[in-house]
Amino acid sequence: MTIDKTFDPAAIEAKWYAHWESTGAFRPDRPSAEPYTIVNPPPNVTGSLHIGHALDNTLQDILIRHARLQGKDALWVVGTDHAGIATQMVVERQLNARQQKRTDFSRDEFVAKVWEWKEESGGEITRQLRRLGCSMDWSNERFTMDEGFSKAVIKVFVDLFNQGLLYRDKRLVNWDPHFKSAISDLEVETREMNGHMWHFKYPLADGETYTYVERDADGNVTLEEERDYIAIATTRPETMLGDGAVAVHPDDERYKPIVGKLCEIPVGPKDHRRLIPIITDEYPDPDFGSGAVKITGAHDQNDYGVAQRNNIPMYRLMDEVAAMRSDGAPYAEAAAQAKAIAASGQWTAADIDALNLVPDAYRGLDRYEARKRVVGDIDADSLMIAVENKTIQQPFGDRSGVVIEPMLTDQWYVDAKTLAAPAIEAVRSGAIDIVPKSWEKTYFNWMENIQPWCVSRQLWWGHQIPAWFDDNGKCYVAETEEAAQTLAGPNVALTRDPDVLDTWFSSALWPFGTLGWPEQTGELNRHYPNDVLVSGFDILFFWDARMAMQGIHFMGEGGRRPLEESVPWKTLYLHGLVRAADGSKMSKSKGNTVDPLGLIDQYGADALRFFMAAMESQGRDIKMDESRVAGYRNFATKLWNAARFAQSNGIGGSHSISAPKAKLAVNRWIIGEVVSTVEKMNKAFAEFRFDGMADVLYHMVFDQFCDWYLELIKPAFVDGEKGEMDSESKIVAGWVLDQILVMLHPFMPFITEELWHALSDPAAPRSYDIIHAKWPEPNAAMDADAIAEINWVVDTISKTRSFKAELNIAPGTRLIANIAEPQSSTVAIIERQAAALSRLGRIDSFVYAPVSTNNIAQIVVGGDTVVFALDGVIDLDAERARITKAIEAAAKERDALAGRLSNASFVERAKPEAVEKARADHAEKAAEADRLTAALARLG
RNA sequence: GGGCGAUUAGCUCAGUGGUAGAGCACACCCUUCACACGGGUGGGGCCACAAGUUCGAACCUUGUAUCGCCCACCA
């Protein structure tokens, strides 16, 4: 098959992908090989491939293809995530477009619609992953809501419950009023906003007064007045309606006279205003605001803690959309009950939750409208002291973008603290290796301060929680309804908890749930723990940490298995984010996203992949740079053309893993370059340095192979100087090209597969695809003599080109070189390399005698001074300047080295090899400077 | 408030103790028979700043500045 003149990625990509997939190439049967496993972070089933996926999946595919080339049983598990909120959002949006809404349907109907949608459109991202060339095991594609995986999810829930590690609790949660659901701490994003702080008077009960005294740091009285109120500052006046107390610091002298007394919430109908106690707690900071804090346990995280510590009732004020409650008894009645409850000190959570303490006038108002009204009403009562502008930290839902309302609700929680302990130990002990290491600290910090994980969501799409309630609210947790019924006993009517589980609760099981767990399958035994997990650091807490917790807990069999066997993966590789060219974060709303599919269309998947590898230096973010993608497209084209050259000269596929035997220096040299490249690649793989891998390959192909090796062996093929040696060069060139293709394959799978077959010897075609080739093991060494020889040749050619360019001599000018007193080794090199020196250096011949003219250009190569007679074409002043510059450069280095060597402490204290090297370098530079000085003198 | 990272050529980035590198961009030359998505030759950096450790610092220490990210309950 002749290689086309131009490289067209689109022409080969689809072909090879289909070939690989249809032949099962991604998962060859290697039952006795060492397993190597990566699970792919399941993309949202709603999703389409964004640039971050391109990075993440390219890195994984490089690792998997590399492992496959190493002969391992490489398994890359793939699947999609049901993505509860995101997917429900998409389908609801579609309904909205048709003037319908979710609640027009029954839950079952709606869920059926989502499934329908999933079947229709869920395949987009998996098609796109194929376009990127990802070699996943599609034959076992999974979905987080498929039957087997769902079974695992339910079992985990039930087991955790039975182990006391999962429980139902009424706590303050982050409530997203848009989704009408609880969300986890991680899904809340705090932003700084311009807001206000209002200062109000809370009048003391029964018109009581006290002497309010303020002192400066020295104890001098700065203010003393009679007050009939306590001053309160708040950024959220609408929550005053649910205040249960006012707290001051126990050491705050100003308020000591009134601690234990009652004050009045200054809002609502005057005859039914509630009185709340003034209590002490360590929480208030006497130096902030007035030093007194209103305590609204049901709508503020801080207050919640204070209320809990002091047994202060927490009154929920808002409904599911964060509007002021409009349910329950009228305000007057509720306020009276609240008074009774507060006075008794005895209540249940249900009692309190039934109380709607929103005054009738505010009921049903949006929380911000209610705020305006509260402030206005207090102001009208002359109870407002001041309002100041203030930047406040406001929580937003990361998906909905609306302001989160802390809300007291019943939810399911996982005891994350208990699960985190072994996960912390796993990283500490090295059972999990985090790369780059700098993330360990972040991991520890989060894990050590972990809070209970709220895992229930008030959605319809997801794994419905396997808990049933009887009429008394008693809860039964079991894997099936039958089992729950058995727990509850006969004739007990049960209702299933309508909530679903946090998506991350299920995806946390991905490393073992996809391998068949809870069944003890062969796959599970073989591929757990996974070898590596590749993920963006942005999901370190969301996903990675939770996989570690769940994996160790369930696969560790309650600590009976050692951590090394329990962890989900041995290495956690965290990469950065792909950012826009200006460094900003890519986002749809900013409209600065780059579509990876567009880049593939334009430059080819191989180029995009190579870009991702080349830019991935551990841990750093990647700025998008399209010119660089174009550069790697050029690189692919370069390789393509090198292969064309090879093919047209009968250089074909090699069948050898080991390096061929070679006599020619150029061949021994390039074999050494392959050896060196393989070593560098192996090291880079061991260290997960993707940029290093790309760099090594790029320079091997461009510099060593194309620019020098192919040029150096051209005489044998092109100039018709076919000696006995051309067959050796053909064999070596074919072998080298094969090694390059194999090493490049994980990065550029398409072009390498194409060329692998195109370069096949028609008489003995390849017996396997490159995807199943063998990673190079040259079984050869660097050859010092060959390196020295090729260095001499390369140096001579480069320096000859250089002086021509600098002296404005046409590069094509053919010259004769004189070496007055050549070293014997030089003569031998020149004899062997005459053809290359002629073709690349345009040097017709070498004469071992001085020249008779002073119109000369001179270069120093190794220990030789090479002289070119240039009567009539040389500008001697320019040549003097050129040589002078070279002398200066050599002399500068020589002197620097001399300075170092004359420093007694350097010679005494530096490492001997450093001293030795300095001596050698100094001698070399001194000799070079001397030769150049002599050359300058010859010019007269 | 705590933590992490960055600061190296015009741009994007490598470089962790021993003479400053790559790609792109730039300048000049080359329509040489694999490749103009090419070849050749060049120019360009007090490695953010300051002090310290060391025979020797882009690299180690401390501090400063600027930028970015993460975490955190000052109402």
PDB file of C-alpha atoms in Angstrom, chain A residues 70-271:
ATOM      1  CA  GLN A  70       3.961  -3.973  27.466  1.00  0.00           C
ATOM      2  CA  GLY A  71       1.931  -7.133  27.122  1.00  0.00           C
ATOM      3  CA  LYS A  72      -0.238  -6.539  30.142  1.00  0.00           C
ATOM      4  CA  ASP A  73      -3.884  -7.477  30.443  1.00  0.00           C
ATOM      5  CA  ALA A  74      -4.952  -3.878  30.119  1.00  0.00           C
ATOM      6  CA  LEU A  75      -8.524  -3.115  31.110  1.00  0.00           C
ATOM      7  CA  TRP A  76     -10.013   0.331  30.791  1.00  0.00           C
ATOM      8  CA  VAL A  77     -13.483   0.259  32.282  1.00  0.00           C
ATOM      9  CA  VAL A  78     -15.929   2.648  30.702  1.00  0.00           C
ATOM     10  CA  GLY A  79     -19.446   3.789  31.384  1.00  0.00           C
ATOM     11  CA  THR A  80     -21.637   6.774  32.012  1.00  0.00           C
ATOM     12  CA  ASP A  81     -23.083   8.406  35.089  1.00  0.00           C
ATOM     13  CA  HIS A  82     -26.798   9.013  35.501  1.00  0.00           C
ATOM     14  CA  ALA A  83     -25.893  12.415  36.954  1.00  0.00           C
ATOM     15  CA  GLY A  84     -29.043  12.977  38.988  1.00  0.00           C
ATOM     16  CA  ILE A  85     -29.444  16.710  39.051  1.00  0.00           C
ATOM     17  CA  ALA A  86     -27.859  17.442  35.683  1.00  0.00           C
ATOM     18  CA  THR A  87     -29.972  14.915  33.827  1.00  0.00           C
ATOM     19  CA  GLN A  88     -33.210  15.763  35.553  1.00  0.00           C
ATOM     20  CA  MET A  89     -32.489  19.379  34.694  1.00  0.00           C
ATOM     21  CA  VAL A  90     -32.065  18.612  31.002  1.00  0.00           C
ATOM     22  CA  VAL A  91     -35.283  16.663  30.764  1.00  0.00           C
ATOM     23  CA  GLU A  92     -37.217  19.237  32.764  1.00  0.00           C
ATOM     24  CA  ARG A  93     -35.945  21.903  30.441  1.00  0.00           C
ATOM     25  CA  GLN A  94     -37.232  19.947  27.483  1.00  0.00           C
ATOM     26  CA  LEU A  95     -40.616  19.662  29.150  1.00  0.00           C
ATOM     27  CA  ASN A  96     -40.641  23.370  29.836  1.00  0.00           C
ATOM     28  CA  ALA A  97     -40.061  24.037  26.170  1.00  0.00           C
ATOM     29  CA  ARG A  98     -43.306  22.190  25.532  1.00  0.00           C
ATOM     30  CA  GLN A  99     -45.152  24.098  28.248  1.00  0.00           C
ATOM     31  CA  GLN A 100     -45.048  21.048  30.488  1.00  0.00           C
ATOM     32  CA  LYS A 101     -43.482  20.461  33.819  1.00  0.00           C
ATOM     33  CA  ARG A 102     -42.228  17.530  35.797  1.00  0.00           C
ATOM     34  CA  THR A 103     -45.140  17.572  38.191  1.00  0.00           C
ATOM     35  CA  ASP A 104     -47.592  17.171  35.315  1.00  0.00           C
ATOM     36  CA  PHE A 105     -46.488  13.564  35.395  1.00  0.00           C
ATOM     37  CA  SER A 106     -46.339  10.839  37.949  1.00  0.00           C
ATOM     38  CA  ARG A 107     -42.906   9.959  39.212  1.00  0.00           C
ATOM     39  CA  ASP A 108     -42.881   6.741  37.201  1.00  0.00           C
ATOM     40  CA  GLU A 109     -43.937   8.550  34.052  1.00  0.00           C
ATOM     41  CA  PHE A 110     -41.267  11.144  34.472  1.00  0.00           C
ATOM     42  CA  VAL A 111     -38.539   8.627  35.183  1.00  0.00           C
ATOM     43  CA  ALA A 112     -39.653   6.696  32.099  1.00  0.00           C
ATOM     44  CA  LYS A 113     -39.222   9.867  30.091  1.00  0.00           C
ATOM     45  CA  VAL A 114     -35.694  10.299  31.385  1.00  0.00           C
ATOM     46  CA  TRP A 115     -34.830   6.731  30.440  1.00  0.00           C
ATOM     47  CA  GLU A 116     -36.279   7.354  27.023  1.00  0.00           C
ATOM     48  CA  TRP A 117     -34.171  10.423  26.657  1.00  0.00           C
ATOM     49  CA  LYS A 118     -31.107   8.567  27.871  1.00  0.00           C
ATOM     50  CA  GLU A 119     -31.586   5.838  25.251  1.00  0.00           C
ATOM     51  CA  GLU A 120     -31.989   8.452  22.567  1.00  0.00           C
ATOM     52  CA  SER A 121     -29.237  10.890  23.313  1.00  0.00           C
ATOM     53  CA  GLY A 122     -27.074   9.222  25.907  1.00  0.00           C
ATOM     54  CA  GLY A 123     -24.602   7.879  23.396  1.00  0.00           C
ATOM     55  CA  GLU A 124     -23.174  11.162  22.264  1.00  0.00           C
ATOM     56  CA  ILE A 125     -20.263  11.334  24.618  1.00  0.00           C
ATOM     57  CA  THR A 126     -19.296   7.723  24.061  1.00  0.00           C
ATOM     58  CA  ARG A 127     -19.173   8.345  20.324  1.00  0.00           C
ATOM     59  CA  GLN A 128     -16.986  11.337  20.978  1.00  0.00           C
ATOM     60  CA  LEU A 129     -14.615   9.358  23.171  1.00  0.00           C
ATOM     61  CA  ARG A 130     -14.197   7.013  20.234  1.00  0.00           C
ATOM     62  CA  ARG A 131     -13.291   9.895  17.999  1.00  0.00           C
ATOM     63  CA  LEU A 132     -10.547  10.816  20.396  1.00  0.00           C
ATOM     64  CA  GLY A 133      -9.214   7.309  19.936  1.00  0.00           C
ATOM     65  CA  CYS A 134      -9.835   6.037  23.437  1.00  0.00           C
ATOM     66  CA  SER A 135      -9.306   2.301  23.733  1.00  0.00           C
ATOM     67  CA  MET A 136     -11.881   1.472  26.341  1.00  0.00           C
ATOM     68  CA  ASP A 137     -13.511  -1.878  26.903  1.00  0.00           C
ATOM     69  CA  TRP A 138     -16.804  -1.036  25.254  1.00  0.00           C
ATOM     70  CA  SER A 139     -17.910  -4.642  25.368  1.00  0.00           C
ATOM     71  CA  ASN A 140     -18.613  -4.163  29.058  1.00  0.00           C
ATOM     72  CA  GLU A 141     -19.904  -0.610  29.030  1.00  0.00           C
ATOM     73  CA  ARG A 142     -21.650   0.289  32.258  1.00  0.00           C
ATOM     74  CA  PHE A 143     -24.163   2.809  33.509  1.00  0.00           C
ATOM     75  CA  THR A 144     -24.513   3.858  37.120  1.00  0.00           C
ATOM     76  CA  MET A 145     -28.191   2.936  37.015  1.00  0.00           C
ATOM     77  CA  ASP A 146     -27.886  -0.352  35.191  1.00  0.00           C
ATOM     78  CA  GLU A 147     -29.224  -3.362  37.019  1.00  0.00           C
ATOM     79  CA  GLY A 148     -26.010  -4.725  38.427  1.00  0.00           C
ATOM     80  CA  PHE A 149     -24.617  -1.423  39.515  1.00  0.00           C
ATOM     81  CA  SER A 150     -27.896  -0.397  41.133  1.00  0.00           C
ATOM     82  CA  LYS A 151     -27.779  -3.574  43.142  1.00  0.00           C
ATOM     83  CA  ALA A 152     -24.358  -2.609  44.439  1.00  0.00           C
ATOM     84  CA  VAL A 153     -25.585   0.867  45.339  1.00  0.00           C
ATOM     85  CA  ILE A 154     -28.559  -0.447  47.285  1.00  0.00           C
ATOM     86  CA  LYS A 155     -26.444  -3.000  49.093  1.00  0.00           C
ATOM     87  CA  VAL A 156     -23.938  -0.349  50.121  1.00  0.00           C
ATOM     88  CA  PHE A 157     -26.704   1.816  51.497  1.00  0.00           C
ATOM     89  CA  VAL A 158     -28.245  -1.011  53.472  1.00  0.00           C
ATOM     90  CA  ASP A 159     -24.907  -2.291  54.760  1.00  0.00           C
ATOM     91  CA  LEU A 160     -23.801   1.144  55.883  1.00  0.00           C
ATOM     92  CA  PHE A 161     -27.124   1.586  57.631  1.00  0.00           C
ATOM     93  CA  ASN A 162     -26.847  -1.731  59.394  1.00  0.00           C
ATOM     94  CA  GLN A 163     -23.310  -0.904  60.405  1.00  0.00           C
ATOM     95  CA  GLY A 164     -24.482   2.351  61.936  1.00  0.00           C
ATOM     96  CA  LEU A 165     -22.500   4.367  59.431  1.00  0.00           C
ATOM     97  CA  LEU A 166     -25.527   5.833  57.704  1.00  0.00           C
ATOM     98  CA  TYR A 167     -28.410   7.422  59.530  1.00  0.00           C
ATOM     99  CA  ARG A 168     -31.378   9.710  59.207  1.00  0.00           C
ATOM    100  CA  ASP A 169     -31.116  13.014  60.977  1.00  0.00           C
ATOM    101  CA  LYS A 170     -32.689  16.421  61.185  1.00  0.00           C
ATOM    102  CA  ARG A 171     -29.861  18.858  60.682  1.00  0.00           C
ATOM    103  CA  LEU A 172     -29.232  22.086  58.946  1.00  0.00           C
ATOM    104  CA  VAL A 173     -28.647  21.339  55.274  1.00  0.00           C
ATOM    105  CA  ASN A 174     -27.793  23.395  52.252  1.00  0.00           C
ATOM    106  CA  TRP A 175     -31.139  23.721  50.571  1.00  0.00           C
ATOM    107  CA  ASP A 176     -31.251  24.575  46.908  1.00  0.00           C
ATOM    108  CA  PRO A 177     -34.587  26.361  46.340  1.00  0.00           C
ATOM    109  CA  HIS A 178     -34.292  25.930  42.582  1.00  0.00           C
ATOM    110  CA  PHE A 179     -34.032  22.155  42.670  1.00  0.00           C
ATOM    111  CA  LYS A 180     -36.065  21.975  45.857  1.00  0.00           C
ATOM    112  CA  SER A 181     -33.506  19.598  47.204  1.00  0.00           C
ATOM    113  CA  ALA A 182     -30.752  19.307  49.710  1.00  0.00           C
ATOM    114  CA  ILE A 183     -27.243  19.421  48.329  1.00  0.00           C
ATOM    115  CA  SER A 184     -23.907  18.590  49.912  1.00  0.00           C
ATOM    116  CA  ASP A 185     -21.406  21.046  51.294  1.00  0.00           C
ATOM    117  CA  LEU A 186     -19.243  20.498  48.245  1.00  0.00           C
ATOM    118  CA  GLU A 187     -21.978  21.600  45.901  1.00  0.00           C
ATOM    119  CA  VAL A 188     -22.113  24.995  47.527  1.00  0.00           C
ATOM    120  CA  GLU A 189     -19.975  27.765  46.197  1.00  0.00           C
ATOM    121  CA  THR A 190     -19.386  30.808  48.364  1.00  0.00           C
ATOM    122  CA  ARG A 191     -19.165  34.126  46.572  1.00  0.00           C
ATOM    123  CA  GLU A 192     -18.437  37.559  47.903  1.00  0.00           C
ATOM    124  CA  MET A 193     -21.340  39.908  47.375  1.00  0.00           C
ATOM    125  CA  ASN A 194     -22.271  43.446  48.217  1.00  0.00           C
ATOM    126  CA  GLY A 195     -24.789  43.361  50.999  1.00  0.00           C
ATOM    127  CA  HIS A 196     -25.953  45.225  54.054  1.00  0.00           C
ATOM    128  CA  MET A 197     -25.771  44.826  57.749  1.00  0.00           C
ATOM    129  CA  TRP A 198     -28.718  46.145  59.637  1.00  0.00           C
ATOM    130  CA  HIS A 199     -28.568  47.173  63.278  1.00  0.00           C
ATOM    131  CA  PHE A 200     -31.803  46.842  65.198  1.00  0.00           C
ATOM    132  CA  LYS A 201     -33.033  47.378  68.682  1.00  0.00           C
ATOM    133  CA  TYR A 202     -34.499  44.349  70.459  1.00  0.00           C
ATOM    134  CA  PRO A 203     -36.454  45.999  73.299  1.00  0.00           C
ATOM    135  CA  LEU A 204     -36.196  44.444  76.726  1.00  0.00           C
ATOM    136  CA  ALA A 205     -39.355  42.845  78.029  1.00  0.00           C
ATOM    137  CA  ASP A 206     -41.676  44.849  80.265  1.00  0.00           C
ATOM    138  CA  GLY A 207     -39.918  48.123  79.523  1.00  0.00           C
ATOM    139  CA  GLU A 208     -36.976  47.170  81.667  1.00  0.00           C
ATOM    140  CA  THR A 209     -33.798  49.254  81.432  1.00  0.00           C
ATOM    141  CA  TYR A 210     -30.142  48.858  82.314  1.00  0.00           C
ATOM    142  CA  THR A 211     -26.987  50.937  82.293  1.00  0.00           C
ATOM    143  CA  TYR A 212     -24.992  50.211  79.192  1.00  0.00           C
ATOM    144  CA  VAL A 213     -21.281  50.940  79.691  1.00  0.00           C
ATOM    145  CA  GLU A 214     -18.571  50.822  77.062  1.00  0.00           C
ATOM    146  CA  ARG A 215     -14.876  51.030  77.922  1.00  0.00           C
ATOM    147  CA  ASP A 216     -11.710  51.440  75.905  1.00  0.00           C
ATOM    148  CA  ALA A 217      -8.696  49.144  76.137  1.00  0.00           C
ATOM    149  CA  ASP A 218      -7.463  50.897  79.273  1.00  0.00           C
ATOM    150  CA  GLY A 219     -10.745  50.447  81.012  1.00  0.00           C
ATOM    151  CA  ASN A 220     -11.803  54.083  80.753  1.00  0.00           C
ATOM    152  CA  VAL A 221     -15.485  54.593  80.274  1.00  0.00           C
ATOM    153  CA  THR A 222     -16.249  55.885  76.799  1.00  0.00           C
ATOM    154  CA  LEU A 223     -19.982  55.567  76.838  1.00  0.00           C
ATOM    155  CA  GLU A 224     -22.532  55.224  79.560  1.00  0.00           C
ATOM    156  CA  GLU A 225     -26.262  55.377  79.017  1.00  0.00           C
ATOM    157  CA  GLU A 226     -29.540  53.939  80.098  1.00  0.00           C
ATOM    158  CA  ARG A 227     -30.946  51.516  77.552  1.00  0.00           C
ATOM    159  CA  ASP A 228     -34.213  49.696  77.205  1.00  0.00           C
ATOM    160  CA  TYR A 229     -32.966  47.487  74.380  1.00  0.00           C
ATOM    161  CA  ILE A 230     -30.139  45.295  73.206  1.00  0.00           C
ATOM    162  CA  ALA A 231     -28.585  46.138  69.837  1.00  0.00           C
ATOM    163  CA  ILE A 232     -28.407  43.355  67.273  1.00  0.00           C
ATOM    164  CA  ALA A 233     -26.678  43.319  63.908  1.00  0.00           C
ATOM    165  CA  THR A 234     -27.774  41.041  61.094  1.00  0.00           C
ATOM    166  CA  THR A 235     -27.315  40.594  57.382  1.00  0.00           C
ATOM    167  CA  ARG A 236     -30.514  38.600  57.142  1.00  0.00           C
ATOM    168  CA  PRO A 237     -33.400  40.452  58.829  1.00  0.00           C
ATOM    169  CA  GLU A 238     -36.043  38.097  57.421  1.00  0.00           C
ATOM    170  CA  THR A 239     -34.702  35.308  59.629  1.00  0.00           C
ATOM    171  CA  MET A 240     -35.445  37.341  62.774  1.00  0.00           C
ATOM    172  CA  LEU A 241     -38.881  35.794  62.734  1.00  0.00           C
ATOM    173  CA  GLY A 242     -37.322  32.503  63.710  1.00  0.00           C
ATOM    174  CA  ASP A 243     -35.006  33.778  66.417  1.00  0.00           C
ATOM    175  CA  GLY A 244     -34.880  31.617  69.506  1.00  0.00           C
ATOM    176  CA  ALA A 245     -32.512  33.694  71.607  1.00  0.00           C
ATOM    177  CA  VAL A 246     -29.977  36.476  71.667  1.00  0.00           C
ATOM    178  CA  ALA A 247     -26.483  35.379  72.594  1.00  0.00           C
ATOM    179  CA  VAL A 248     -23.635  37.378  74.117  1.00  0.00           C
ATOM    180  CA  HIS A 249     -20.186  36.328  75.185  1.00  0.00           C
ATOM    181  CA  PRO A 250     -20.063  35.277  78.865  1.00  0.00           C
ATOM    182  CA  ASP A 251     -17.210  37.719  79.544  1.00  0.00           C
ATOM    183  CA  ASP A 252     -18.901  40.661  77.899  1.00  0.00           C
ATOM    184  CA  GLU A 253     -19.349  43.136  80.789  1.00  0.00           C
ATOM    185  CA  ARG A 254     -21.718  45.347  78.831  1.00  0.00           C
ATOM    186  CA  TYR A 255     -24.498  42.829  78.853  1.00  0.00           C
ATOM    187  CA  LYS A 256     -23.989  41.190  82.212  1.00  0.00           C
ATOM    188  CA  PRO A 257     -26.883  43.150  83.709  1.00  0.00           C
ATOM    189  CA  ILE A 258     -29.367  41.660  81.271  1.00  0.00           C
ATOM    190  CA  VAL A 259     -28.162  38.095  80.754  1.00  0.00           C
ATOM    191  CA  GLY A 260     -31.047  35.758  81.480  1.00  0.00           C
ATOM    192  CA  LYS A 261     -33.646  38.413  80.806  1.00  0.00           C
ATOM    193  CA  LEU A 262     -36.017  38.460  77.891  1.00  0.00           C
ATOM    194  CA  CYS A 263     -36.101  40.736  74.908  1.00  0.00           C
ATOM    195  CA  GLU A 264     -38.628  41.185  72.157  1.00  0.00           C
ATOM    196  CA  ILE A 265     -38.240  40.396  68.471  1.00  0.00           C
ATOM    197  CA  PRO A 266     -39.132  43.809  67.042  1.00  0.00           C
ATOM    198  CA  VAL A 267     -41.300  42.602  64.188  1.00  0.00           C
ATOM    199  CA  GLY A 268     -44.769  41.214  63.645  1.00  0.00           C
ATOM    200  CA  PRO A 269     -48.116  42.193  65.180  1.00  0.00           C
ATOM    201  CA  LYS A 270     -47.355  44.226  68.289  1.00  0.00           C
ATOM    202  CA  ASP A 271     -49.592  42.298  70.612  1.00  0.00           C
TER     203      ASP A 271
END
